[in-house]
Amino acid sequence: MPSVAGFVRNLCAHRPNRLLSAAIILHIFVCAAALVYEAAAYPNYHIFYGSDRLGEILAGTAAFASFGLIFLLRDFSFGYLISYHFYAMVGGFLWINCFTDLRYDYKIAGFSAVASGLAFVVPAMFVNIDIARPRLSSKLLSSALLYGMLLVAMATIAWAACYNLNFTTIQHANEVRMQGGVYLPSGVRYAVGVTSSSLLPFAFAGFFLRKQYVQAGFVILLLACFYPITLSKTAFFSPVWLLFVAALSSYFEARLVSVLILLIPMSIGLASTLFPVDPYLFWLLDHRLFVVPANALAIYNDFFAHHQPTYFCQINAVRAIFGCQYGELGPEFRDIYQQGNYNASLFATEGIASVGATLAPLPVLFCALMIALANAASRHLTKRFVLISGSVLPQLFLNVPFSVVMVSMGAGCLFLLWYVSPDHTCEPVRKSV
């Protein structure tokens, strides 16, 4: 009898579009249900669901679901992975836009969100950019690249641990950070961000697909070492997340995995609310993965409806040259809205905050073209390798400005690694007899 794993592979091979369509539609309704629960459980997030507008929201959900068909038209790329996450975020914001009590022009904000979504998704998924790249095919170079990253990671961990090392639970980590319990010099912060978000996921993908599972396990161990240094949720969950994505990619095509990595955790979080327990799973999965990035668009629309745009001065390089009338936006929003450090995606920061809601699609378009370059840089690599090595970045792009992810979190470094990587980087290593 065929195994369950074999049955799943055969099913996905013969009906990929049907499964992908079903997953997208199911995810849309899971998102809507999560927002209904969010309105009841977290009133301080300014979302107030009213059943009298059920018809309106169902019509809007159906319209947005139809736009999801665009994800059936293209093959997988890194732009596809990022675009689906932003698609979910924009859809969530359009729902919130109907029920928030924040004061801004809802029509302009809604049109801006849709235009920004199109300005990102179309270039990131459909623009083909041809770039010349070095023809490197040395297997020795591939191995040296991966093992070199392990050495860099160990050196970075030792360096950062000299400044900060805290062992606490994920529930108390935020309190420690808010009280200034995490200090790292700027150089160490950059090294930690680049290594944990880009270099080690790249190394894990390489070792995992080369079937060097001992080395891949060592990468997971190194990733776990970054949590007591940074006390960040990303560092805490990255090891599990990489294993989760790698496991899914063993059974499903990359496009379907792009949907499932949101659908499965959110479904688990939503299901947990049906039981009389502390809704921590919902807060951790649905609230953090989906609601917070979507609600950030409402927060930024509200703030910058009554304040001047930043004109990109929140970017450190621009701030150093021209100065800035604002401090760090995250802490400023924390004091006003009492919802924590409200950093947000490029739609909110490079878009709404920098130039206002009306012009927001323009910088979003520029960011999308950068993602199109990443697609070109990774075209010679397998889909699974790009999916796994880039799987930590989507949540960073949802919650952190584009410029920060590109530089401080090492997305630009990862794109460069894709560009120079030999084709053999993700091929299984054959043992000599």
CSV table of C-alpha atoms in Angstrom, one decimal:
chain,number,residue,atom,x,y,z
A,1,MET,CA,0.0,0.0,0.0
A,2,PRO,CA,1.2,3.5,-0.8
A,3,SER,CA,2.3,5.6,2.2
A,4,VAL,CA,0.4,8.7,3.3
A,5,ALA,CA,3.3,10.8,2.2
A,6,GLY,CA,3.3,9.3,-1.2
A,7,PHE,CA,-0.5,9.9,-1.5
A,8,VAL,CA,0.0,13.5,-0.6
A,9,ARG,CA,2.7,14.0,-3.1
A,10,ASN,CA,0.6,12.4,-5.9
A,11,LEU,CA,-2.4,14.5,-5.0
A,12,CYS,CA,-0.4,17.7,-5.1
A,13,ALA,CA,1.3,16.7,-8.4
A,14,HIS,CA,-2.0,16.1,-10.2
A,15,ARG,CA,-4.1,18.9,-8.8
A,16,PRO,CA,-1.8,21.8,-7.7
A,17,ASN,CA,-4.1,24.6,-8.7
A,18,ARG,CA,-7.2,23.2,-7.1
A,19,LEU,CA,-5.4,22.7,-3.8
A,20,LEU,CA,-3.8,26.2,-4.1
A,21,SER,CA,-7.2,27.7,-4.8
A,22,ALA,CA,-8.9,25.9,-1.9
A,23,ALA,CA,-6.0,27.0,0.5
A,24,ILE,CA,-6.3,30.6,-0.5
A,25,ILE,CA,-10.0,30.7,-0.1
A,26,LEU,CA,-9.9,29.0,3.2
A,27,HIS,CA,-7.1,31.3,4.4
A,28,ILE,CA,-9.3,34.4,3.5
A,29,PHE,CA,-12.1,33.1,5.7
A,30,VAL,CA,-9.7,32.2,8.5
A,31,CYS,CA,-8.4,35.8,8.4
A,32,ALA,CA,-12.0,37.2,8.5
A,33,ALA,CA,-12.8,34.9,11.5
A,34,ALA,CA,-9.6,36.0,13.3
A,35,LEU,CA,-10.6,39.6,12.9
A,36,VAL,CA,-14.0,39.0,14.3
A,37,TYR,CA,-12.4,37.4,17.4
A,38,GLU,CA,-9.8,40.1,17.6
A,39,ALA,CA,-12.5,42.8,17.8
A,40,ALA,CA,-14.0,41.1,20.8
A,41,ALA,CA,-10.8,40.0,22.6
A,42,TYR,CA,-8.6,43.2,22.0
A,43,PRO,CA,-10.7,46.3,22.0
A,44,ASN,CA,-7.6,48.5,22.5
A,45,TYR,CA,-6.7,47.8,18.9
A,46,HIS,CA,-9.6,50.0,17.7
A,47,ILE,CA,-11.4,47.3,15.7
A,48,PHE,CA,-15.1,47.1,16.4
A,49,TYR,CA,-17.0,44.5,14.4
A,50,GLY,CA,-20.7,45.1,13.9
A,51,SER,CA,-22.9,42.3,12.6
A,52,ASP,CA,-25.1,45.0,10.9
A,53,ARG,CA,-22.4,45.3,8.3
A,54,LEU,CA,-22.0,41.6,7.7
A,55,GLY,CA,-23.3,41.8,4.1
A,56,GLU,CA,-20.8,44.5,3.3
A,57,ILE,CA,-17.8,42.7,4.7
A,58,LEU,CA,-18.9,39.4,3.0
A,59,ALA,CA,-19.0,41.3,-0.4
A,60,GLY,CA,-15.7,42.8,0.3
A,61,THR,CA,-14.2,39.4,1.3
A,62,ALA,CA,-15.5,37.8,-1.9
A,63,ALA,CA,-14.1,40.7,-4.1
A,64,PHE,CA,-10.7,40.4,-2.5
A,65,ALA,CA,-10.8,36.6,-2.8
A,66,SER,CA,-11.3,37.0,-6.5
A,67,PHE,CA,-8.1,39.0,-6.7
A,68,GLY,CA,-6.3,36.0,-5.1
A,69,LEU,CA,-6.7,34.2,-8.4
A,70,ILE,CA,-3.5,36.1,-9.5
A,71,PHE,CA,-1.5,33.6,-7.4
A,72,LEU,CA,-2.6,30.8,-9.7
A,73,LEU,CA,-1.1,32.6,-12.8
A,74,ARG,CA,2.6,32.7,-11.9
A,75,ASP,CA,5.2,30.1,-10.9
A,76,PHE,CA,6.9,30.4,-7.5
A,77,SER,CA,9.6,33.0,-6.8
A,78,PHE,CA,10.7,34.9,-3.8
A,79,GLY,CA,8.4,37.8,-5.0
A,80,TYR,CA,5.5,35.3,-5.0
A,81,LEU,CA,6.3,34.4,-1.3
A,82,ILE,CA,6.4,38.0,-0.2
A,83,SER,CA,3.5,39.1,-2.3
A,84,TYR,CA,1.1,36.5,-0.8
A,85,HIS,CA,2.0,37.8,2.7
A,86,PHE,CA,1.3,41.4,1.7
A,87,TYR,CA,-1.9,40.2,-0.1
A,88,ALA,CA,-3.2,38.9,3.3
A,89,MET,CA,-2.1,42.0,5.1
A,90,VAL,CA,-3.8,44.4,2.7
A,91,GLY,CA,-7.0,42.2,2.8
A,92,GLY,CA,-6.9,42.4,6.6
A,93,PHE,CA,-6.5,46.1,6.5
A,94,LEU,CA,-9.5,46.6,4.1
A,95,TRP,CA,-11.6,44.6,6.6
A,96,ILE,CA,-10.3,46.7,9.5
A,97,ASN,CA,-10.9,49.9,7.5
A,98,CYS,CA,-14.6,49.2,7.7
A,99,PHE,CA,-14.7,48.8,11.5
A,100,THR,CA,-12.0,50.9,13.1
A,101,ASP,CA,-12.8,54.0,15.2
A,102,LEU,CA,-9.6,55.7,14.2
A,103,ARG,CA,-10.0,59.0,12.4
A,104,TYR,CA,-8.7,59.3,8.9
A,105,ASP,CA,-10.2,59.3,5.4
A,106,TYR,CA,-11.3,55.7,5.0
A,107,LYS,CA,-11.9,56.0,1.2
A,108,ILE,CA,-8.4,57.4,0.5
A,109,ALA,CA,-6.8,54.9,2.8
A,110,GLY,CA,-8.7,52.0,1.2
A,111,PHE,CA,-7.8,53.1,-2.4
A,112,SER,CA,-4.2,53.7,-1.3
A,113,ALA,CA,-4.0,50.2,0.1
A,114,VAL,CA,-5.3,48.5,-3.0
A,115,ALA,CA,-3.1,50.6,-5.3
A,116,SER,CA,-0.1,49.9,-3.1
A,117,GLY,CA,-0.9,46.2,-3.2
A,118,LEU,CA,-1.1,46.2,-7.0
A,119,ALA,CA,2.1,48.3,-7.2
A,120,PHE,CA,3.9,45.6,-5.2
A,121,VAL,CA,2.4,42.4,-6.4
A,122,VAL,CA,2.5,43.0,-10.2
A,123,PRO,CA,6.3,43.9,-10.4
A,124,ALA,CA,7.3,41.4,-7.7
A,125,MET,CA,5.6,38.5,-9.5
A,126,PHE,CA,5.4,39.5,-13.1
A,127,VAL,CA,8.5,41.7,-14.0
A,128,ASN,CA,11.3,39.7,-15.5
A,129,ILE,CA,14.7,41.3,-15.1
A,130,ASP,CA,17.7,39.7,-16.8
A,131,ILE,CA,21.0,40.2,-15.0
A,132,ALA,CA,24.3,38.6,-15.9
A,133,ARG,CA,25.8,36.5,-13.2
A,134,PRO,CA,29.0,34.6,-12.6
A,135,ARG,CA,29.0,31.0,-13.8
A,136,LEU,CA,30.2,29.3,-10.7
A,137,SER,CA,29.9,25.5,-10.6
A,138,SER,CA,32.5,24.4,-8.1
A,139,LYS,CA,31.1,22.0,-5.5
A,140,LEU,CA,34.1,22.8,-3.2
A,141,LEU,CA,33.1,26.5,-3.4
A,142,SER,CA,29.5,25.6,-2.5
A,143,SER,CA,30.7,23.7,0.6
A,144,ALA,CA,33.1,26.4,1.6
A,145,LEU,CA,30.3,29.0,1.4
A,146,LEU,CA,28.0,27.0,3.7
A,147,TYR,CA,30.7,26.0,6.3
A,148,GLY,CA,32.0,29.6,6.2
A,149,MET,CA,28.6,30.8,7.4
A,150,LEU,CA,28.7,28.4,10.4
A,151,LEU,CA,32.1,30.0,11.4
A,152,VAL,CA,30.6,33.5,11.0
A,153,ALA,CA,27.6,32.6,13.1
A,154,MET,CA,29.7,31.1,15.9
A,155,ALA,CA,31.9,34.2,16.0
A,156,THR,CA,28.9,36.5,16.0
A,157,ILE,CA,27.2,34.5,18.9
A,158,ALA,CA,30.4,34.7,21.0
A,159,TRP,CA,30.8,38.4,20.2
A,160,ALA,CA,27.2,39.3,21.0
A,161,ALA,CA,27.1,37.1,24.2
A,162,CYS,CA,29.8,39.3,25.7
A,163,TYR,CA,27.2,42.2,25.8
A,164,ASN,CA,24.0,40.5,26.5
A,165,LEU,CA,22.7,37.1,27.7
A,166,ASN,CA,19.3,36.7,29.3
A,167,PHE,CA,17.5,33.5,29.9
A,168,THR,CA,13.8,34.2,30.2
A,169,THR,CA,10.5,33.0,28.7
A,170,ILE,CA,8.9,34.4,25.6
A,171,GLN,CA,6.1,35.9,27.8
A,172,HIS,CA,8.5,37.9,29.9
A,173,ALA,CA,11.0,38.8,27.1
A,174,ASN,CA,9.0,41.9,26.1
A,175,GLU,CA,9.2,43.3,29.6
A,176,VAL,CA,12.9,42.8,29.7
A,177,ARG,CA,13.4,44.6,26.4
A,178,MET,CA,11.1,47.5,27.4
A,179,GLN,CA,13.1,48.0,30.6
A,180,GLY,CA,16.3,48.3,28.6
A,181,GLY,CA,17.5,44.8,29.4
A,182,VAL,CA,18.9,44.2,25.9
A,183,TYR,CA,21.9,46.2,24.9
A,184,LEU,CA,24.0,45.6,21.8
A,185,PRO,CA,26.3,48.1,20.1
A,186,SER,CA,25.3,49.0,16.6
A,187,GLY,CA,28.0,46.8,14.9
A,188,VAL,CA,26.9,43.8,16.9
A,189,ARG,CA,23.2,44.4,16.2
A,190,TYR,CA,23.9,44.5,12.4
A,191,ALA,CA,26.0,41.3,12.7
A,192,VAL,CA,23.3,39.5,14.7
A,193,GLY,CA,20.5,40.6,12.4
A,194,VAL,CA,22.3,39.6,9.2
A,195,THR,CA,23.5,36.3,10.6
A,196,SER,CA,20.2,35.1,12.2
A,197,SER,CA,17.8,36.3,9.5
A,198,SER,CA,19.8,35.6,6.3
A,199,LEU,CA,23.1,33.7,6.6
A,200,LEU,CA,21.9,30.9,8.8
A,201,PRO,CA,18.6,30.3,6.9
A,202,PHE,CA,20.7,30.1,3.8
A,203,ALA,CA,23.1,27.6,5.4
A,204,PHE,CA,20.2,25.5,6.7
A,205,ALA,CA,18.5,25.4,3.3
A,206,GLY,CA,21.8,24.3,1.7
A,207,PHE,CA,22.6,21.6,4.2
A,208,PHE,CA,19.0,20.3,4.3
A,209,LEU,CA,18.7,20.0,0.6
A,210,ARG,CA,22.1,18.4,0.3
A,211,LYS,CA,20.9,15.9,2.9
A,212,GLN,CA,23.6,16.8,5.3
A,213,TYR,CA,21.2,16.6,8.2
A,214,VAL,CA,23.8,16.8,11.0
A,215,GLN,CA,25.0,20.1,9.7
A,216,ALA,CA,21.4,21.3,9.2
A,217,GLY,CA,20.7,20.4,12.8
A,218,PHE,CA,23.8,22.4,14.0
A,219,VAL,CA,22.4,25.4,12.1
A,220,ILE,CA,19.2,25.1,14.1
A,221,LEU,CA,21.2,24.9,17.3
A,222,LEU,CA,23.1,28.1,16.4
A,223,LEU,CA,19.8,29.9,15.5
A,224,ALA,CA,18.4,29.0,19.0
A,225,CYS,CA,21.5,30.6,20.6
A,226,PHE,CA,20.4,34.0,19.3
A,227,TYR,CA,17.2,34.1,21.5
A,228,PRO,CA,18.9,34.7,24.9
A,229,ILE,CA,21.0,37.4,23.1
A,230,THR,CA,18.2,39.3,21.5
A,231,LEU,CA,15.0,38.1,23.3
A,232,SER,CA,13.1,38.7,20.1
A,233,LYS,CA,10.2,36.6,18.9
A,234,THR,CA,11.9,36.1,15.5
A,235,ALA,CA,15.0,34.6,17.2
A,236,PHE,CA,12.7,32.4,19.4
A,237,PHE,CA,10.7,30.9,16.5
A,238,SER,CA,13.2,30.9,13.6
A,239,PRO,CA,14.5,27.4,14.4
A,240,VAL,CA,11.0,25.9,14.5
A,241,TRP,CA,9.9,28.0,11.5
A,242,LEU,CA,12.7,26.7,9.3
A,243,LEU,CA,11.9,23.1,10.2
A,244,PHE,CA,8.2,23.7,9.6
A,245,VAL,CA,8.8,25.2,6.1
A,246,ALA,CA,11.4,22.5,5.2
A,247,ALA,CA,8.9,19.8,6.2
A,248,LEU,CA,6.0,21.3,4.2
A,249,SER,CA,8.2,21.7,1.2
A,250,SER,CA,8.9,18.0,1.3
A,251,TYR,CA,5.3,17.3,0.5
A,252,PHE,CA,3.8,20.4,-1.2
A,253,GLU,CA,4.8,22.6,-4.1
A,254,ALA,CA,6.4,26.0,-3.2
A,255,ARG,CA,3.4,28.1,-4.1
A,256,LEU,CA,1.1,26.0,-1.8
A,257,VAL,CA,3.7,26.2,1.0
A,258,SER,CA,3.6,30.0,0.7
A,259,VAL,CA,-0.1,29.9,1.7
A,260,LEU,CA,0.1,27.1,4.2
A,261,ILE,CA,2.8,28.7,6.3
A,262,LEU,CA,0.2,31.3,7.2
A,263,LEU,CA,-3.0,29.2,7.0
A,264,ILE,CA,-1.8,26.4,9.3
A,265,PRO,CA,-0.6,28.5,12.2
A,266,MET,CA,-3.6,30.8,12.0
A,267,SER,CA,-6.0,27.9,11.9
A,268,ILE,CA,-4.4,26.5,15.0
A,269,GLY,CA,-4.6,29.8,16.8
A,270,LEU,CA,-8.2,30.3,15.8
A,271,ALA,CA,-9.2,26.8,16.8
A,272,SER,CA,-7.6,27.4,20.3
A,273,THR,CA,-10.2,30.1,21.0
A,274,LEU,CA,-13.0,27.4,20.9
A,275,PHE,CA,-11.7,26.0,24.2
A,276,PRO,CA,-11.9,27.6,27.6
A,277,VAL,CA,-8.2,28.3,27.9
A,278,ASP,CA,-5.9,31.4,27.9
A,279,PRO,CA,-6.0,32.6,24.2
A,280,TYR,CA,-2.2,32.9,24.1
A,281,LEU,CA,-2.0,30.8,21.0
A,282,PHE,CA,-4.3,33.2,19.2
A,283,TRP,CA,-2.3,36.1,20.3
A,284,LEU,CA,1.0,34.4,19.3
A,285,LEU,CA,-0.2,33.1,15.9
A,286,ASP,CA,-3.2,35.1,14.5
A,287,HIS,CA,-2.6,38.3,16.3
A,288,ARG,CA,1.1,38.6,15.7
A,289,LEU,CA,1.3,37.0,12.2
A,290,PHE,CA,-1.6,38.7,10.7
A,291,VAL,CA,-3.6,41.3,12.7
A,292,VAL,CA,-0.8,43.5,13.9
A,293,PRO,CA,0.7,44.1,10.4
A,294,ALA,CA,-2.8,44.7,9.0
A,295,ASN,CA,-3.8,47.0,11.8
A,296,ALA,CA,-0.5,48.9,11.5
A,297,LEU,CA,-1.8,50.4,8.2
A,298,ALA,CA,-4.8,51.9,10.2
A,299,ILE,CA,-2.5,53.2,12.9
A,300,TYR,CA,-0.2,54.9,10.4
A,301,ASN,CA,-3.1,56.3,8.4
A,302,ASP,CA,-4.6,57.8,11.6
A,303,PHE,CA,-1.3,59.3,12.8
A,304,PHE,CA,-0.2,60.8,9.4
A,305,ALA,CA,-3.7,62.1,8.7
A,306,HIS,CA,-2.9,64.7,11.4
A,307,HIS,CA,0.9,65.0,11.1
A,308,GLN,CA,3.3,65.9,8.4
A,309,PRO,CA,5.0,63.0,6.5
A,310,THR,CA,8.5,62.0,7.4
A,311,TYR,CA,9.9,62.3,3.8
A,312,PHE,CA,12.0,59.3,4.6
A,313,CYS,CA,13.8,60.9,7.5
A,314,GLN,CA,13.1,57.8,9.6
A,315,ILE,CA,15.9,56.1,7.6
A,316,ASN,CA,19.1,56.6,9.6
A,317,ALA,CA,21.1,57.7,6.6
A,318,VAL,CA,18.6,60.4,5.6
A,319,ARG,CA,18.2,61.4,9.3
A,320,ALA,CA,22.0,61.9,9.6
A,321,ILE,CA,22.1,64.2,6.6
A,322,PHE,CA,18.8,66.2,6.8
A,323,GLY,CA,17.7,65.7,10.4
A,324,CYS,CA,14.2,64.7,11.3
A,325,GLN,CA,11.2,66.2,13.2
A,326,TYR,CA,10.3,62.7,14.5
A,327,GLY,CA,12.1,60.4,16.9
A,328,GLU,CA,11.9,56.6,16.4
A,329,LEU,CA,8.3,56.0,15.1
A,330,GLY,CA,7.8,52.7,16.9
A,331,PRO,CA,8.3,54.2,20.5
A,332,GLU,CA,6.3,57.3,19.5
A,333,PHE,CA,3.3,55.2,18.4
A,334,ARG,CA,3.7,53.1,21.6
A,335,ASP,CA,3.1,56.2,23.7
A,336,ILE,CA,0.1,57.4,21.7
A,337,TYR,CA,-1.7,54.2,20.9
A,338,GLN,CA,-0.6,52.0,23.9
A,339,GLN,CA,-0.1,48.9,21.7
A,340,GLY,CA,3.6,48.4,22.0
A,341,ASN,CA,6.4,49.4,19.6
A,342,TYR,CA,4.5,49.8,16.4
A,343,ASN,CA,7.1,49.2,13.7
A,344,ALA,CA,5.5,48.3,10.4
A,345,SER,CA,5.9,47.2,6.8
A,346,LEU,CA,7.1,49.2,3.8
A,347,PHE,CA,3.4,49.9,3.0
A,348,ALA,CA,3.2,51.9,6.3
A,349,THR,CA,6.7,53.3,6.7
A,350,GLU,CA,8.2,53.9,3.2
A,351,GLY,CA,4.6,54.5,2.0
A,352,ILE,CA,2.1,56.2,4.3
A,353,ALA,CA,4.6,57.6,6.8
A,354,SER,CA,7.1,58.9,4.2
A,355,VAL,CA,4.8,60.5,1.6
A,356,GLY,CA,1.3,60.2,2.8
A,357,ALA,CA,-1.5,57.8,1.8
A,358,THR,CA,-2.1,59.4,-1.6
A,359,LEU,CA,1.5,58.9,-2.9
A,360,ALA,CA,2.2,55.7,-0.9
A,361,PRO,CA,2.1,53.4,-4.0
A,362,LEU,CA,5.1,55.1,-5.5
A,363,PRO,CA,7.7,54.0,-3.0
A,364,VAL,CA,6.0,50.7,-2.7
A,365,LEU,CA,6.5,50.2,-6.4
A,366,PHE,CA,10.3,51.0,-6.0
A,367,CYS,CA,10.5,48.4,-3.3
A,368,ALA,CA,8.8,45.8,-5.5
A,369,LEU,CA,11.3,46.4,-8.2
A,370,MET,CA,14.1,45.5,-5.7
A,371,ILE,CA,12.2,42.3,-5.1
A,372,ALA,CA,12.1,41.7,-8.8
A,373,LEU,CA,15.9,41.9,-8.8
A,374,ALA,CA,16.0,39.3,-6.0
A,375,ASN,CA,13.9,37.0,-8.3
A,376,ALA,CA,16.4,37.5,-11.1
A,377,ALA,CA,19.3,36.8,-8.7
A,378,SER,CA,17.8,33.5,-7.5
A,379,ARG,CA,16.5,32.2,-10.8
A,380,HIS,CA,19.2,29.6,-11.2
A,381,LEU,CA,18.5,28.0,-7.8
A,382,THR,CA,15.7,25.5,-7.0
A,383,LYS,CA,12.4,26.7,-5.7
A,384,ARG,CA,12.8,24.8,-2.5
A,385,PHE,CA,16.1,26.4,-1.8
A,386,VAL,CA,14.7,29.9,-2.3
A,387,LEU,CA,11.6,29.1,-0.3
A,388,ILE,CA,13.5,27.7,2.7
A,389,SER,CA,16.4,30.2,2.7
A,390,GLY,CA,14.1,33.1,2.4
A,391,SER,CA,11.4,31.9,4.7
A,392,VAL,CA,12.3,34.1,7.7
A,393,LEU,CA,12.1,37.3,5.7
A,394,PRO,CA,8.4,37.6,5.0
A,395,GLN,CA,7.4,38.2,8.6
A,396,LEU,CA,10.2,40.7,8.8
A,397,PHE,CA,9.0,42.5,5.7
A,398,LEU,CA,5.5,42.6,7.3
A,399,ASN,CA,6.6,44.1,10.5
A,400,VAL,CA,9.8,46.2,9.8
A,401,PRO,CA,10.6,48.9,7.3
A,402,PHE,CA,12.0,47.8,3.9
A,403,SER,CA,15.3,49.7,4.4
A,404,VAL,CA,15.8,48.0,7.8
A,405,VAL,CA,15.1,44.5,6.5
A,406,MET,CA,17.4,45.1,3.5
A,407,VAL,CA,20.3,46.3,5.6
A,408,SER,CA,20.0,45.5,9.3
A,409,MET,CA,18.3,42.1,8.8
A,410,GLY,CA,20.5,41.2,5.8
A,411,ALA,CA,17.9,40.7,3.1
A,412,GLY,CA,20.3,42.5,0.7
A,413,CYS,CA,23.1,40.1,1.8
A,414,LEU,CA,20.8,37.1,1.1
A,415,PHE,CA,20.0,38.4,-2.4
A,416,LEU,CA,23.7,38.8,-3.1
A,417,LEU,CA,24.3,35.3,-1.9
A,418,TRP,CA,21.6,33.9,-4.2
A,419,TYR,CA,23.3,35.8,-7.0
A,420,VAL,CA,26.8,34.4,-6.5
A,421,SER,CA,25.8,31.0,-5.3
A,422,PRO,CA,26.9,28.1,-7.5
A,423,ASP,CA,24.2,25.9,-8.9
A,424,HIS,CA,25.5,23.0,-6.8
A,425,THR,CA,24.7,24.8,-3.5
A,426,CYS,CA,21.4,23.0,-3.1
A,427,GLU,CA,22.2,19.6,-4.7
A,428,PRO,CA,22.5,16.5,-2.6
A,429,VAL,CA,26.1,15.5,-1.7
A,430,ARG,CA,27.0,12.1,-3.1
A,431,LYS,CA,29.1,10.0,-0.7
A,432,SER,CA,32.1,8.3,-2.3
A,433,VAL,CA,32.1,4.6,-2.2
